[in-house]
mmCIF file of C-alpha atoms in Angstrom:
data_model
loop_
_atom_site.group_PDB
_atom_site.id
_atom_site.type_symbol
_atom_site.label_atom_id
_atom_site.label_comp_id
_atom_site.label_asym_id
_atom_site.label_seq_id
_atom_site.Cartn_x
_atom_site.Cartn_y
_atom_site.Cartn_z
ATOM 1 C CA MET A 179 0.000 0.000 0.000
ATOM 2 C CA ARG A 180 1.367 3.404 -0.971
ATOM 3 C CA ARG A 181 2.301 5.545 2.016
ATOM 4 C CA PRO A 182 0.541 8.905 2.366
ATOM 5 C CA ALA A 183 2.527 11.974 1.420
ATOM 6 C CA VAL A 184 3.126 14.606 4.088
ATOM 7 C CA VAL A 185 2.994 18.166 2.782
ATOM 8 C CA PHE A 186 4.410 20.754 5.164
ATOM 9 C CA ASP A 187 3.907 24.457 5.238
ATOM 10 C CA LEU A 188 7.204 26.146 6.162
ATOM 11 C CA ASP A 189 6.746 29.345 8.190
ATOM 12 C CA GLY A 190 4.906 28.702 11.431
ATOM 13 C CA THR A 191 5.095 24.943 10.922
ATOM 14 C CA LEU A 192 8.761 23.968 10.617
ATOM 15 C CA PHE A 193 10.492 27.348 10.769
ATOM 16 C CA ASP A 194 9.769 30.064 13.320
ATOM 17 C CA ALA A 195 9.639 32.853 10.759
ATOM 18 C CA TRP A 196 9.210 35.531 13.424
ATOM 19 C CA SER A 197 12.779 34.768 14.535
ATOM 20 C CA VAL A 198 13.957 36.691 11.458
ATOM 21 C CA ALA A 199 10.812 38.504 10.282
ATOM 22 C CA ARG A 200 10.739 40.960 13.174
ATOM 23 C CA GLU A 201 14.102 42.501 12.276
ATOM 24 C CA ALA A 202 13.445 42.129 8.553
ATOM 25 C CA PHE A 203 10.154 44.035 8.760
ATOM 26 C CA ALA A 204 11.882 46.844 10.664
ATOM 27 C CA ALA A 205 14.669 47.044 8.081
ATOM 28 C CA THR A 206 12.174 47.015 5.207
ATOM 29 C CA PHE A 207 10.060 49.826 6.637
ATOM 30 C CA ARG A 208 13.200 51.896 7.228
ATOM 31 C CA ARG A 209 14.068 51.489 3.544
ATOM 32 C CA LEU A 210 10.518 52.331 2.500
ATOM 33 C CA ARG A 211 10.885 55.627 4.328
ATOM 34 C CA SER A 212 14.479 56.452 3.396
ATOM 35 C CA GLU A 213 14.769 55.043 -0.140
ATOM 36 C CA ALA A 214 11.216 54.921 -1.487
ATOM 37 C CA GLY A 215 10.033 58.086 0.248
ATOM 38 C CA ILE A 216 6.958 56.352 1.673
ATOM 39 C CA GLY A 217 5.838 57.907 4.945
ATOM 40 C CA VAL A 218 4.782 54.771 6.782
ATOM 41 C CA ASP A 219 5.382 53.692 10.360
ATOM 42 C CA LEU A 220 6.218 50.146 11.347
ATOM 43 C CA PRO A 221 2.921 48.400 12.271
ATOM 44 C CA SER A 222 2.425 46.728 15.621
ATOM 45 C CA GLU A 223 3.845 43.297 16.329
ATOM 46 C CA ALA A 224 0.342 41.807 16.283
ATOM 47 C CA VAL A 225 -0.330 43.188 12.812
ATOM 48 C CA LEU A 226 3.035 42.011 11.490
ATOM 49 C CA ARG A 227 2.723 38.514 12.946
ATOM 50 C CA ALA A 228 -0.725 38.182 11.387
ATOM 51 C CA GLN A 229 0.858 38.487 7.933
ATOM 52 C CA LEU A 230 3.172 35.502 8.284
ATOM 53 C CA GLY A 231 2.196 32.671 5.975
ATOM 54 C CA LYS A 232 0.385 34.852 3.446
ATOM 55 C CA THR A 233 1.447 35.335 -0.167
ATOM 56 C CA TYR A 234 3.601 38.405 -0.654
ATOM 57 C CA ALA A 235 0.799 40.212 -2.487
ATOM 58 C CA GLU A 236 -1.645 39.552 0.366
ATOM 59 C CA MET A 237 0.894 40.582 2.986
ATOM 60 C CA TRP A 238 1.910 43.870 1.433
ATOM 61 C CA ALA A 239 -1.642 44.767 0.442
ATOM 62 C CA ALA A 240 -2.492 44.517 4.150
ATOM 63 C CA LEU A 241 0.575 46.453 5.306
ATOM 64 C CA LEU A 242 0.615 49.075 2.530
ATOM 65 C CA PRO A 243 -3.030 49.329 1.454
ATOM 66 C CA GLY A 244 -3.842 51.166 -1.736
ATOM 67 C CA ARG A 245 -0.267 51.202 -3.053
ATOM 68 C CA GLU A 246 0.975 50.036 -6.444
ATOM 69 C CA LEU A 247 1.927 46.414 -7.056
ATOM 70 C CA ALA A 248 5.430 47.548 -7.984
ATOM 71 C CA LEU A 249 5.899 48.878 -4.456
ATOM 72 C CA TYR A 250 4.743 45.559 -3.003
ATOM 73 C CA ALA A 251 7.323 43.748 -5.124
ATOM 74 C CA LEU A 252 10.060 46.165 -4.037
ATOM 75 C CA ALA A 253 9.153 45.842 -0.363
ATOM 76 C CA ASP A 254 9.111 42.070 -0.658
ATOM 77 C CA ALA A 255 12.532 42.040 -2.308
ATOM 78 C CA TRP A 256 13.932 44.132 0.542
ATOM 79 C CA MET A 257 12.219 41.880 3.070
ATOM 80 C CA TYR A 258 13.724 38.783 1.477
ATOM 81 C CA GLU A 259 17.174 40.375 1.388
ATOM 82 C CA ALA A 260 16.983 41.164 5.098
ATOM 83 C CA GLU A 261 15.609 37.730 6.041
ATOM 84 C CA LEU A 262 18.278 35.926 4.058
ATOM 85 C CA ALA A 263 21.037 37.923 5.749
ATOM 86 C CA LEU A 264 19.587 37.143 9.172
ATOM 87 C CA ILE A 265 19.269 33.435 8.391
ATOM 88 C CA ARG A 266 22.899 33.336 7.281
ATOM 89 C CA GLN A 267 23.866 35.072 10.513
ATOM 90 C CA GLY A 268 22.261 32.196 12.395
ATOM 91 C CA LYS A 269 19.373 34.234 13.808
ATOM 92 C CA GLY A 270 16.572 32.026 12.484
ATOM 93 C CA ARG A 271 15.369 28.924 14.290
ATOM 94 C CA LEU A 272 13.380 25.795 13.661
ATOM 95 C CA TYR A 273 10.683 24.828 16.130
ATOM 96 C CA PRO A 274 12.019 22.419 18.768
ATOM 97 C CA GLY A 275 11.927 18.824 17.581
ATOM 98 C CA VAL A 276 11.562 19.542 13.865
ATOM 99 C CA PRO A 277 14.826 17.862 12.723
ATOM 100 C CA GLU A 278 14.030 14.750 14.730
ATOM 101 C CA VAL A 279 10.458 14.569 13.416
ATOM 102 C CA LEU A 280 11.594 14.889 9.802
ATOM 103 C CA GLN A 281 14.239 12.221 10.346
ATOM 104 C CA ALA A 282 11.689 9.855 11.891
ATOM 105 C CA LEU A 283 9.210 10.363 9.044
ATOM 106 C CA THR A 284 11.985 9.814 6.503
ATOM 107 C CA GLU A 285 12.955 6.560 8.229
ATOM 108 C CA ARG A 286 9.312 5.455 8.013
ATOM 109 C CA GLY A 287 9.512 5.791 4.247
ATOM 110 C CA LEU A 288 7.035 8.647 3.932
ATOM 111 C CA PRO A 289 7.380 11.061 0.997
ATOM 112 C CA LEU A 290 7.715 14.594 2.355
ATOM 113 C CA PHE A 291 7.095 17.881 0.537
ATOM 114 C CA ILE A 292 7.120 21.605 1.270
ATOM 115 C CA ALA A 293 4.239 23.820 0.093
ATOM 116 C CA SER A 294 4.939 27.423 1.043
ATOM 117 C CA ASN A 295 3.515 30.797 0.083
ATOM 118 C CA GLY A 296 7.046 32.211 0.253
ATOM 119 C CA ARG A 297 9.601 33.096 -2.377
ATOM 120 C CA GLU A 298 11.426 30.182 -3.997
ATOM 121 C CA GLU A 299 14.814 31.499 -2.871
ATOM 122 C CA TYR A 300 13.621 32.037 0.693
ATOM 123 C CA VAL A 301 12.285 28.494 1.006
ATOM 124 C CA ALA A 302 15.523 27.055 -0.377
ATOM 125 C CA ALA A 303 17.617 29.241 1.941
ATOM 126 C CA VAL A 304 15.785 28.051 5.062
ATOM 127 C CA ILE A 305 15.813 24.390 4.064
ATOM 128 C CA ASP A 306 19.482 24.429 3.075
ATOM 129 C CA HIS A 307 20.671 26.461 6.062
ATOM 130 C CA PHE A 308 19.297 23.797 8.383
ATOM 131 C CA ASP A 309 20.417 20.921 6.119
ATOM 132 C CA LEU A 310 16.889 19.572 5.638
ATOM 133 C CA ARG A 311 16.737 19.108 1.869
ATOM 134 C CA ARG A 312 17.556 15.395 2.071
ATOM 135 C CA HIS A 313 14.189 14.808 3.741
ATOM 136 C CA PHE A 314 12.067 16.286 0.945
ATOM 137 C CA VAL A 315 11.034 15.005 -2.456
ATOM 138 C CA ASP A 316 10.418 18.567 -3.667
ATOM 139 C CA LEU A 317 10.012 22.138 -2.450
ATOM 140 C CA TYR A 318 6.893 23.842 -3.803
ATOM 141 C CA SER A 319 6.439 27.575 -3.339
ATOM 142 C CA ALA A 320 4.170 30.320 -4.573
ATOM 143 C CA GLY A 321 7.254 32.127 -5.790
ATOM 144 C CA ARG A 322 8.347 29.177 -7.906
ATOM 145 C CA PHE A 323 4.981 28.466 -9.523
ATOM 146 C CA ARG A 324 3.331 31.916 -9.333
ATOM 147 C CA THR A 325 0.252 30.489 -7.622
ATOM 148 C CA ALA A 326 -2.212 32.871 -5.999
ATOM 149 C CA THR A 327 -3.418 30.508 -3.250
ATOM 150 C CA LYS A 328 -2.073 27.645 -1.155
ATOM 151 C CA SER A 329 -4.885 25.457 -2.515
ATOM 152 C CA ALA A 330 -3.681 25.984 -6.082
ATOM 153 C CA LEU A 331 -0.099 25.250 -5.075
ATOM 154 C CA VAL A 332 -1.008 21.981 -3.351
ATOM 155 C CA ALA A 333 -3.240 21.007 -6.280
ATOM 156 C CA LYS A 334 -0.280 21.414 -8.619
ATOM 157 C CA LEU A 335 1.914 19.314 -6.336
ATOM 158 C CA ARG A 336 -0.749 16.617 -5.969
ATOM 159 C CA THR A 337 -1.297 16.385 -9.729
ATOM 160 C CA THR A 338 2.388 16.445 -10.663
ATOM 161 C CA TYR A 339 3.292 13.665 -8.245
ATOM 162 C CA GLY A 340 0.059 11.703 -8.578
ATOM 163 C CA LEU A 341 -0.595 11.748 -4.844
ATOM 164 C CA ALA A 342 -3.526 9.507 -3.983
ATOM 165 C CA SER A 343 -3.525 10.396 -0.286
ATOM 166 C CA GLY A 344 -1.747 12.764 2.001
ATOM 167 C CA LEU A 345 -1.624 15.084 4.972
ATOM 168 C CA MET A 346 -1.403 18.850 4.823
ATOM 169 C CA VAL A 347 0.401 20.167 7.897
ATOM 170 C CA GLY A 348 0.265 23.894 8.580
ATOM 171 C CA ASP A 349 -0.577 26.701 10.960
ATOM 172 C CA ARG A 350 -2.957 28.885 8.942
ATOM 173 C CA LYS A 351 -6.500 28.515 7.622
ATOM 174 C CA SER A 352 -5.098 28.611 4.098
ATOM 175 C CA ASP A 353 -3.230 25.373 4.876
ATOM 176 C CA VAL A 354 -6.387 23.710 6.173
ATOM 177 C CA ASP A 355 -8.338 24.878 3.133
ATOM 178 C CA ALA A 356 -5.598 23.644 0.795
ATOM 179 C CA GLY A 357 -5.593 20.207 2.368
ATOM 180 C CA ARG A 358 -9.359 19.850 2.430
ATOM 181 C CA GLU A 359 -9.804 21.036 -1.153
ATOM 182 C CA ASN A 360 -7.231 18.491 -2.308
ATOM 183 C CA GLY A 361 -8.678 15.570 -0.364
ATOM 184 C CA PHE A 362 -5.921 15.430 2.265
ATOM 185 C CA LEU A 363 -6.159 14.933 6.006
ATOM 186 C CA THR A 364 -5.458 18.307 7.600
ATOM 187 C CA VAL A 365 -3.228 18.884 10.617
ATOM 188 C CA GLY A 366 -3.362 22.307 12.271
ATOM 189 C CA CYS A 367 -0.269 23.454 14.156
ATOM 190 C CA LEU A 368 -1.335 25.392 17.239
ATOM 191 C CA TYR A 369 2.267 26.327 18.060
ATOM 192 C CA GLY A 370 2.507 28.488 14.915
ATOM 193 C CA TYR A 371 0.794 31.753 13.982
ATOM 194 C CA GLY A 372 -2.803 30.593 13.678
ATOM 195 C CA ASP A 373 -4.914 30.109 16.801
ATOM 196 C CA ALA A 374 -7.492 27.452 17.654
ATOM 197 C CA ALA A 375 -10.325 29.478 16.127
ATOM 198 C CA GLU A 376 -8.490 29.842 12.822
ATOM 199 C CA LEU A 377 -7.666 26.126 12.753
ATOM 200 C CA ARG A 378 -11.044 24.867 13.962
ATOM 201 C CA GLU A 379 -11.775 23.093 10.659
ATOM 202 C CA ALA A 380 -8.574 21.021 10.763
ATOM 203 C CA ASP A 381 -9.084 17.269 11.140
ATOM 204 C CA VAL A 382 -6.424 17.152 13.850
ATOM 205 C CA THR A 383 -4.546 19.817 15.796
ATOM 206 C CA ILE A 384 -1.143 19.451 17.425
ATOM 207 C CA GLU A 385 0.650 21.586 20.003
ATOM 208 C CA ALA A 386 4.186 20.449 19.127
ATOM 209 C CA PRO A 387 5.834 18.940 16.023
ATOM 210 C CA GLN A 388 6.551 15.673 17.854
ATOM 211 C CA GLU A 389 2.822 14.937 18.091
ATOM 212 C CA LEU A 390 2.804 14.195 14.359
ATOM 213 C CA LEU A 391 4.658 10.957 14.992
ATOM 214 C CA ALA A 392 1.782 9.585 17.083
ATOM 215 C CA LEU A 393 -0.838 9.955 14.347
ATOM 216 C CA PRO A 394 -1.992 6.440 13.349
ATOM 217 C CA VAL A 395 -1.895 7.263 9.632
ATOM 218 C CA LEU A 396 1.854 7.953 9.891
ATOM 219 C CA ALA A 397 2.769 5.042 12.146
ATOM 220 C CA GLY A 398 5.329 2.415 11.169
ATOM 221 C CA ARG A 399 7.288 1.778 7.997
ATOM 222 C CA GLY A 400 5.819 1.057 4.629
#
């Protein structure tokens, strides 16, 4: 019997994006003021954290409402530049237990994938910095495939790899929606950026990455 695929969101699921996003947002808004001449203040932490996991267009439309798409693209490029520098400085962190969970799932013979709303280069930088690429069949991102929603991204992954069954693991409603719309079991990560209300439609919720290993559908080797 074919083992189910496990499709992971990245930020808020494997990687604590806030560990670099906080400084990166501050640097980006400084550049918006000094280089782009945009008179905007840095939003509150709550507002900034609420953007994590969104596509770049959704994020910047919320943070810079009514501005041109070209400005969103510029802000996102500056944000990526700052995040990448911080990751390379060792300031980013995985959630506790993530390396061990990925290793255990790999040893069980489960095909693992990433499906992220982030930039292709950002996803690769995080995965490679923490030496995780060996665990994944492929890294899917909105930046790589120019998808507008997580559901569309996961649909492309599912079709390309002919996935008959799977789990979508993530911390935002968009992850739950993507899994449900593609016929996957959905796992909501309460330790990420979405709360219990946002993840209420998930089939299962977990409070730590290690809890994935206890799910019956992922037990044992194939």
